[in-house]
Amino acid sequence: MQKNDMIELTITDLSVEGSGIGKFQGMTFFVKDTVIGDVIFAKIMKLKKNYGYARLMEIKEASPNRVEPHCVYARACGGCQLQQMSYESQLAFKEKKIRDNLIRLGGFSKEELYEVMEPVVGMEHPFGYRNKAQFPVGYDRDGNVVTGFYAGRTHNIIPNTDCALGVPVNRMVLETVLSYMRAQRVSAYQEATGKGLVRHVLIRCGFDSKEIMVCLVINGRELPGEGKLAEMLKKIPGMTSISLNVNTQKTNVILGRETRTIWGRDTIKDALYLRNVSDFSRTGKKTVYQISPQSFYQVNPLQTEKLYSLVLDYAALTGKETVWDLYCGIGTISLFLAANARKVYGVEIVPKAVEDARENARLNGIGNAEFFLGKAEEVLPEFYGRAKAGGAKEDMLHPDVIVVDPPRKGCDEKCLDTMLKMRPERIVYVSCDSATLARDLRVLKGGGYEVRKVRGVDQFGETVHVETCVLLGRK
Ligand code: SAH
């Protein structure tokens, strides 16, 4: 067996990254763009000791769960991994991914999970759901300015202004930016040399408000003819905020620290509706949010409504409780909770997001939510220590509920440790990475908590990602 050999494989499983897995002469092969049940011909690309990678060349027999990808770039683009799978099998894959991680890394038994796991919450339409996109800008082989998406595992840009996961207006914005750049001879940033000006175009769209935000990330402080750009962009219906973000670092981090509005408002607004968790239908109750370019805001607002309604349901608030909401972003979950709690304390690391959170409390007439700037693993122990010594409000010491919604790397050990010391009745853990979730649940279980409910919420159709919501109770 060697590189470039053609082999026949039956796909029997999927990796956590969404690659199909098949066996050939005792070796395990990973093949992108395949579905469980496919019989395929594949070319060996890379061989390791007992596994390898192969490229799908031909489908001999298609799995019943295979569908025609929506987007012509589905295979090349690094954005989607599962477009070739029916949406039901995507959901089954995600539920299995959560279950496998909890068993493998969290020390749960199969039986235990059968008791507590509820069916994953799917989307009505797994396309056109993203309210935010960050498009890299660069050059094609002929030196034309292009924008689109990175090809899988590389930083080569596939020109595409019309991503199937995004909103239709993205295309109009991107075409406008490209024609402005051509007309004004504005350069695109080149990673290899660190030269060139325009790095990324960030677009956000309020699904409820229909407000649009455009932020150009530039490798410098000035954009030639920025007035001209604003002139062109503001004609797009819904345009509300146009800004420039300065990022002169050689880094993969998209946004720099400094943002300057060149037209319109600094932020856009959007609203999220509370839903009934029995059937996830919308109630009439909504919360309004203002969002800055730098702030985190969930990218799939319709599924976010389901997720937050689930969080509120798991938190089981009666109006008397004190709640900590850690990693609170712009206060989205905090404000959902505040209407049903006595007091909510939020903690967030991004200064702009904390400003937004405070403004959002005001916007919604919520007076019982307070927000603190800093790392959860520093702010929480600090207040715990102070409250214990009588130097902070007593209700901070032993909250009834703690909600956490950390980034992919999960919670810091110091944060988990303090949560345990605080002995809340319930902990609601919202996670975008079930592997780090499993690791953290193991710690919380060891500290006297039991997992009562686990439910996946699909925020990211066509990709391998899934959000998980977990309820823990004190034993
Ligand atoms: N709950 C919010 C945000 C979740 S995303 C929502 O649903 O919209 C995770 C958030 O954690 C981001 O806003 C990020 O800026 C913040 N964050 C990252 N590391 C942190 C830390 N160590 N302490 C506090 N917040 C952190």
XYZ file of C-alpha atoms and ligand atoms in Angstrom:
501
model
C 0.000 0.000 0.000
C 1.386 3.393 -0.894
C 0.535 6.995 -1.585
C -1.693 7.598 -4.640
C -3.052 4.020 -4.581
C -6.769 3.759 -5.307
C -8.741 1.809 -2.725
C -12.369 0.851 -2.259
C -13.860 1.719 1.117
C -17.172 1.357 2.872
C -17.730 4.280 5.207
C -18.819 2.979 8.591
C -18.252 5.891 10.961
C -17.500 9.622 11.159
C -14.683 11.355 13.017
C -15.407 14.337 15.275
C -14.202 16.562 12.418
C -16.819 15.018 10.139
C -14.506 12.856 8.020
C -15.844 9.478 6.949
C -14.010 6.457 8.336
C -13.482 3.201 6.472
C -11.187 0.176 6.803
C -8.890 -1.256 4.149
C -6.572 -4.184 4.862
C -6.707 -3.504 8.584
C -5.867 0.183 8.169
C -8.259 2.967 9.153
C -8.775 5.649 6.521
C -10.243 9.112 6.953
C -12.032 10.499 3.906
C -13.568 13.979 3.846
C -16.918 14.600 2.110
C -18.284 11.122 2.717
C -21.307 9.788 4.576
C -21.817 6.651 6.662
C -23.062 3.983 4.265
C -21.209 5.298 1.203
C -19.152 2.811 -0.805
C -16.405 4.808 -2.472
C -13.189 4.794 -4.431
C -10.552 6.915 -2.763
C -6.946 7.871 -3.437
C -4.458 7.487 -0.596
C -2.980 10.900 0.222
C -1.057 10.207 3.406
C -0.066 7.028 5.232
C 0.761 6.729 8.927
C 1.539 3.589 10.907
C -1.984 2.241 11.247
C -4.150 4.896 9.687
C -4.199 7.161 6.673
C -5.983 9.899 4.794
C -7.593 9.394 1.416
C -9.389 11.619 -1.045
C -12.861 10.810 -2.318
C -12.572 10.119 -6.070
C -15.808 8.366 -6.945
C -18.958 7.230 -5.215
C -19.715 3.631 -6.117
C -22.847 3.355 -4.010
C -24.317 6.384 -2.284
C -25.534 6.186 1.299
C -29.290 6.731 1.724
C -28.283 9.679 3.936
C -26.300 11.380 1.179
C -27.720 14.561 -0.346
C -26.518 16.923 -3.073
C -24.528 19.760 -1.439
C -26.257 23.120 -1.641
C -23.156 25.091 -2.449
C -20.712 24.512 -5.336
C -17.789 25.262 -2.997
C -18.875 22.758 -0.334
C -15.909 20.427 -0.832
C -13.168 23.000 -1.125
C -14.361 25.487 1.478
C -13.295 25.077 5.087
C -16.574 26.497 6.394
C -18.925 23.531 5.986
C -18.089 19.882 6.571
C -21.458 18.136 6.378
C -23.298 19.512 3.352
C -23.314 16.059 1.753
C -25.314 14.648 4.686
C -29.089 14.886 5.141
C -29.934 17.250 7.974
C -31.407 14.424 10.102
C -28.171 12.492 9.899
C -26.227 15.664 10.765
C -28.302 15.924 13.946
C -27.749 12.258 14.749
C -23.998 12.777 14.252
C -24.003 15.744 16.642
C -25.942 13.913 19.312
C -23.509 11.027 19.059
C -20.541 13.394 19.227
C -21.805 14.852 22.506
C -22.541 11.401 23.904
C -19.160 9.980 22.871
C -17.250 12.912 24.377
C -19.142 12.665 27.655
C -18.421 8.941 27.851
C -14.813 9.119 26.694
C -13.670 12.297 28.445
C -16.311 12.884 31.096
C -16.441 9.423 32.628
C -20.182 9.001 32.067
C -21.727 5.603 31.540
C -24.039 4.903 28.609
C -26.910 4.141 30.987
C -26.404 7.373 32.883
C -26.620 9.357 29.656
C -29.740 7.533 28.481
C -31.426 8.832 31.623
C -30.475 12.485 31.204
C -30.013 13.161 27.496
C -32.826 14.862 25.618
C -33.086 14.912 21.817
C -30.952 17.494 20.049
C -32.835 20.665 19.080
C -32.568 21.085 15.296
C -33.112 24.019 13.001
C -36.098 24.579 10.723
C -33.824 25.637 7.820
C -30.153 24.723 8.097
C -29.089 27.404 5.568
C -29.001 31.204 5.594
C -28.936 31.167 9.384
C -25.776 33.137 10.200
C -26.149 36.767 11.228
C -22.407 37.353 11.113
C -19.579 36.614 8.732
C -15.942 37.661 8.551
C -14.654 37.512 5.001
C -10.889 37.599 4.382
C -9.731 39.882 1.561
C -6.754 38.995 -0.625
C -5.609 38.356 -4.199
C -6.221 35.590 -6.696
C -3.439 34.175 -8.919
C -3.926 36.938 -11.462
C -3.574 39.661 -8.864
C -7.259 40.585 -8.680
C -8.663 41.610 -5.314
C -10.994 38.865 -4.058
C -12.951 37.958 -0.958
C -14.605 34.751 0.169
C -13.660 31.913 2.476
C -10.530 30.046 3.368
C -10.144 26.639 1.770
C -10.003 23.846 4.359
C -6.839 23.921 6.524
C -5.253 26.745 4.498
C -5.435 30.495 4.150
C -6.049 30.374 0.389
C -9.152 32.379 -0.357
C -11.911 30.767 -2.398
C -13.667 33.719 -4.010
C -17.323 33.537 -2.980
C -19.428 36.495 -2.002
C -22.551 34.396 -1.594
C -22.066 31.870 1.220
C -25.100 29.609 1.644
C -24.970 29.883 5.444
C -25.105 33.674 5.421
C -27.659 36.335 4.589
C -28.227 37.500 0.987
C -27.124 41.061 1.791
C -23.522 39.843 2.348
C -23.095 39.654 -1.384
C -24.158 43.260 -1.956
C -21.833 44.489 0.799
C -18.856 42.496 -0.482
C -19.353 43.459 -4.118
C -19.548 47.087 -2.991
C -16.330 46.813 -0.983
C -14.533 45.121 -3.894
C -15.636 47.738 -6.403
C -14.613 50.524 -4.008
C -11.185 48.891 -3.596
C -10.710 48.590 -7.364
C -11.862 52.145 -8.052
C -9.723 53.687 -5.301
C -6.792 51.298 -5.884
C -6.863 50.179 -2.272
C -4.650 47.161 -1.582
C -5.572 43.912 0.115
C -3.529 42.576 3.010
C -1.072 39.776 2.305
C -0.294 37.485 5.203
C 3.100 36.401 3.868
C 4.567 39.898 3.733
C 2.357 41.727 6.237
C 1.834 44.382 3.558
C -1.412 45.688 2.063
C -4.360 47.344 3.718
C -7.759 45.599 3.822
C -7.704 42.371 5.853
C -11.279 41.362 6.552
C -14.827 42.526 6.067
C -17.048 41.821 9.050
C -20.779 41.926 8.374
C -23.480 41.593 10.992
C -27.181 41.669 10.379
C -29.941 41.951 12.975
C -32.462 39.275 11.978
C -35.260 40.970 13.936
C -34.212 44.617 13.494
C -32.933 44.239 9.898
C -30.080 46.583 10.845
C -26.742 45.972 9.119
C -23.217 46.592 10.400
C -20.110 46.587 8.248
C -16.630 46.776 9.743
C -13.492 46.760 7.570
C -10.428 45.455 9.361
C -7.403 47.328 8.058
C -3.660 47.031 8.447
C -3.192 50.755 9.119
C -4.998 53.713 10.572
C -6.404 55.372 7.459
C -8.430 54.082 4.552
C -8.032 56.183 1.374
C -11.392 57.544 0.262
C -13.224 56.172 3.285
C -15.970 58.741 2.710
C -16.454 57.277 -0.754
C -16.811 53.777 0.696
C -19.382 54.973 3.229
C -21.216 56.788 0.442
C -21.503 53.542 -1.524
C -22.342 51.247 1.402
C -25.000 53.432 2.999
C -27.222 52.951 -0.056
C -27.761 49.321 0.965
C -31.149 49.030 2.690
C -30.784 48.533 6.450
C -27.218 49.898 6.627
C -26.839 51.243 10.166
C -23.183 51.205 11.144
C -19.991 51.407 9.083
C -16.671 51.269 10.889
C -12.960 50.622 10.531
C -11.032 48.370 12.868
C -7.268 48.773 13.097
C -5.244 45.561 13.164
C -1.561 46.028 12.279
C -0.363 42.834 13.989
C 0.878 39.770 12.132
C -1.719 37.476 13.645
C -4.642 35.186 12.861
C -6.796 37.130 15.306
C -9.188 39.020 13.086
C -10.028 42.154 15.056
C -7.635 44.691 16.532
C -8.352 46.766 19.620
C -9.421 50.026 18.052
C -12.634 50.647 16.106
C -13.663 53.944 14.536
C -17.148 54.545 13.134
C -17.046 56.274 9.745
C -20.778 56.436 9.137
C -23.937 55.890 11.205
C -24.090 54.426 14.698
C -21.368 52.571 16.624
C -23.626 49.576 17.223
C -26.621 47.764 15.780
C -29.614 46.449 17.669
C -31.299 43.091 17.549
C -33.964 41.301 19.577
C -34.328 37.734 20.797
C -37.683 36.171 21.719
C -38.335 33.900 24.651
C -39.697 30.530 23.476
C -41.878 27.840 25.017
C -39.576 24.896 25.638
C -42.366 22.362 24.999
C -42.455 23.078 21.251
C -39.992 25.985 20.912
C -42.674 28.332 19.593
C -42.040 32.008 20.214
C -43.728 33.824 23.075
C -44.420 37.543 22.689
C -41.665 38.394 25.161
C -38.474 39.780 23.665
C -35.201 41.267 24.865
C -33.414 43.933 22.851
C -29.633 44.024 22.479
C -27.120 46.479 21.147
C -24.032 44.924 19.630
C -20.570 46.408 18.937
C -18.267 45.035 16.225
C -15.941 43.604 18.918
C -18.631 41.986 21.039
C -19.542 38.342 20.902
C -23.124 37.717 19.835
C -24.444 34.257 18.965
C -24.361 33.775 15.191
C -27.622 31.871 14.812
C -30.312 34.015 16.425
C -33.267 31.666 15.883
C -31.518 28.735 17.541
C -30.112 31.059 20.206
C -33.669 31.843 21.261
C -34.214 28.112 21.772
C -30.912 27.733 23.618
C -31.508 30.640 26.000
C -35.086 29.530 26.649
C -33.674 26.144 27.564
C -31.134 27.777 29.893
C -33.953 29.655 31.593
C -35.965 26.447 31.883
C -33.006 24.560 33.384
C -32.301 27.437 35.798
C -35.886 27.026 37.150
C -36.075 30.536 38.554
C -38.968 31.723 40.713
C -37.972 35.374 41.122
C -36.122 34.957 44.426
C -32.781 33.701 43.165
C -29.338 35.191 42.882
C -27.539 34.121 39.714
C -23.980 34.482 38.408
C -23.721 34.479 34.604
C -20.086 33.818 33.743
C -18.691 34.570 30.262
C -21.757 36.729 29.739
C -20.773 38.605 26.554
C -23.192 41.479 25.981
C -25.451 40.148 28.729
C -27.663 38.111 26.446
C -28.312 35.229 28.846
C -28.107 37.494 31.912
C -31.014 39.616 30.721
C -33.111 36.556 29.821
C -32.561 35.394 33.408
C -32.952 38.762 35.133
C -36.685 39.019 34.502
C -37.151 35.852 36.594
C -34.460 36.312 39.230
C -33.871 38.614 42.167
C -30.379 39.531 41.039
C -27.998 38.607 38.226
C -24.230 39.209 38.252
C -22.473 38.929 34.890
C -18.731 38.548 34.226
C -17.082 39.181 30.868
C -13.533 39.788 29.651
C -14.131 42.124 26.655
C -14.560 45.763 27.776
C -16.854 46.729 24.869
C -19.091 43.753 25.586
C -19.449 44.806 29.224
C -20.378 48.321 28.080
C -22.958 46.776 25.742
C -24.284 44.570 28.562
C -24.841 47.569 30.838
C -26.513 49.505 28.043
C -28.658 46.474 27.206
C -29.901 46.231 30.788
C -30.919 49.884 30.538
C -32.542 49.398 27.109
C -34.739 46.641 28.502
C -35.564 48.442 31.734
C -33.753 45.791 33.771
C -32.418 47.125 37.078
C -31.351 43.889 38.769
C -28.387 42.933 36.597
C -24.828 44.047 37.355
C -21.830 43.421 35.116
C -18.156 43.063 35.974
C -15.202 43.318 33.638
C -12.511 40.688 33.936
C -11.645 37.033 33.707
C -14.210 34.719 35.265
C -11.342 32.835 36.958
C -10.207 36.074 38.613
C -13.415 38.010 39.220
C -15.299 35.104 40.801
C -12.606 34.155 43.363
C -12.085 37.829 44.130
C -15.745 38.472 44.955
C -15.994 35.181 46.788
C -13.041 36.134 48.965
C -14.331 39.639 49.545
C -17.894 38.532 50.301
C -16.532 35.992 52.776
C -14.597 38.743 54.543
C -17.696 40.930 54.576
C -16.340 43.289 51.913
C -18.865 42.524 49.160
C -22.557 41.780 48.988
C -23.437 38.631 50.872
C -25.650 37.238 48.107
C -22.547 36.948 45.907
C -21.165 34.284 48.186
C -23.744 31.551 47.717
C -25.805 32.148 44.590
C -28.745 29.859 43.846
C -27.714 29.312 40.254
C -24.481 29.729 38.261
C -24.648 29.832 34.467
C -21.443 29.437 32.450
C -21.001 29.824 28.695
C -17.233 29.728 28.123
C -15.356 29.801 24.793
C -14.095 26.542 23.258
C -11.333 26.012 25.780
C -13.893 25.636 28.562
C -13.653 26.910 32.149
C -10.441 27.613 33.968
C -9.785 25.325 36.919
C -9.801 28.269 39.335
C -13.226 29.222 38.064
C -14.615 25.694 38.552
C -13.024 25.520 41.963
C -14.710 28.723 43.122
C -18.036 27.624 41.647
C -17.855 24.523 43.820
C -17.021 26.590 46.908
C -20.058 28.765 46.219
C -22.309 25.678 46.427
C -25.143 26.836 44.138
C -28.251 24.618 43.970
C -27.968 24.432 40.207
C -25.325 24.995 37.558
C -26.286 25.460 33.907
C -23.341 24.849 31.604
C -23.639 26.051 27.998
C -20.801 24.767 25.841
C -19.695 25.035 22.222
C -17.174 22.207 22.624
C -18.398 18.992 24.177
C -14.821 17.765 24.724
C -13.889 20.548 27.158
C -17.412 20.352 28.559
C -16.849 16.684 29.394
C -13.549 17.516 31.103
C -15.215 20.246 33.212
C -18.243 18.101 34.088
C -15.891 15.508 35.517
C -14.565 18.172 37.928
C -18.038 19.355 38.882
C -19.205 15.774 39.423
C -16.217 15.195 41.667
C -17.221 18.289 43.635
C -20.661 17.025 44.621
C -22.825 17.728 41.586
C -24.862 15.395 39.427
C -25.841 15.878 35.818
C -29.632 16.037 35.503
C -30.133 17.058 31.886
C -28.071 17.241 28.717
C -29.371 18.625 25.446
C -27.678 19.556 22.191
C -28.833 22.620 20.293
C -27.717 22.866 16.693
C -26.498 26.400 16.156
C -24.289 25.522 13.199
C -26.053 23.440 10.523
C -23.797 21.945 7.805
C -20.795 22.107 10.142
C -19.552 19.637 12.773
C -20.129 22.100 15.597
C -22.896 21.818 18.149
C -23.873 23.650 21.291
C -24.668 21.674 24.450
C -26.751 22.751 27.422
C -26.312 20.863 30.695
C -28.163 21.103 33.999
C -26.284 20.064 37.131
C -27.769 19.867 40.599
C -26.135 19.687 44.008
C -26.392 16.194 45.442
N -23.094 34.121 27.037
C -22.786 35.002 25.931
C -21.349 34.897 25.416
C -20.792 33.524 25.227
S -19.297 33.425 24.298
C -23.751 34.772 24.800
O -24.422 33.772 24.764
O -23.853 35.652 23.948
C -18.059 33.438 25.475
C -17.755 34.789 26.051
O -16.740 34.631 27.022
C -17.239 35.811 25.057
O -17.994 36.988 25.185
C -15.786 36.055 25.495
O -15.351 37.375 25.294
C -15.849 35.729 26.972
N -14.626 35.270 27.634
C -13.590 34.579 27.114
N -12.710 34.240 28.075
C -13.195 34.727 29.250
C -12.751 34.695 30.613
N -11.623 34.085 30.943
N -13.522 35.287 31.540
C -14.679 35.903 31.213
N -15.143 35.966 29.942
C -14.421 35.391 28.979
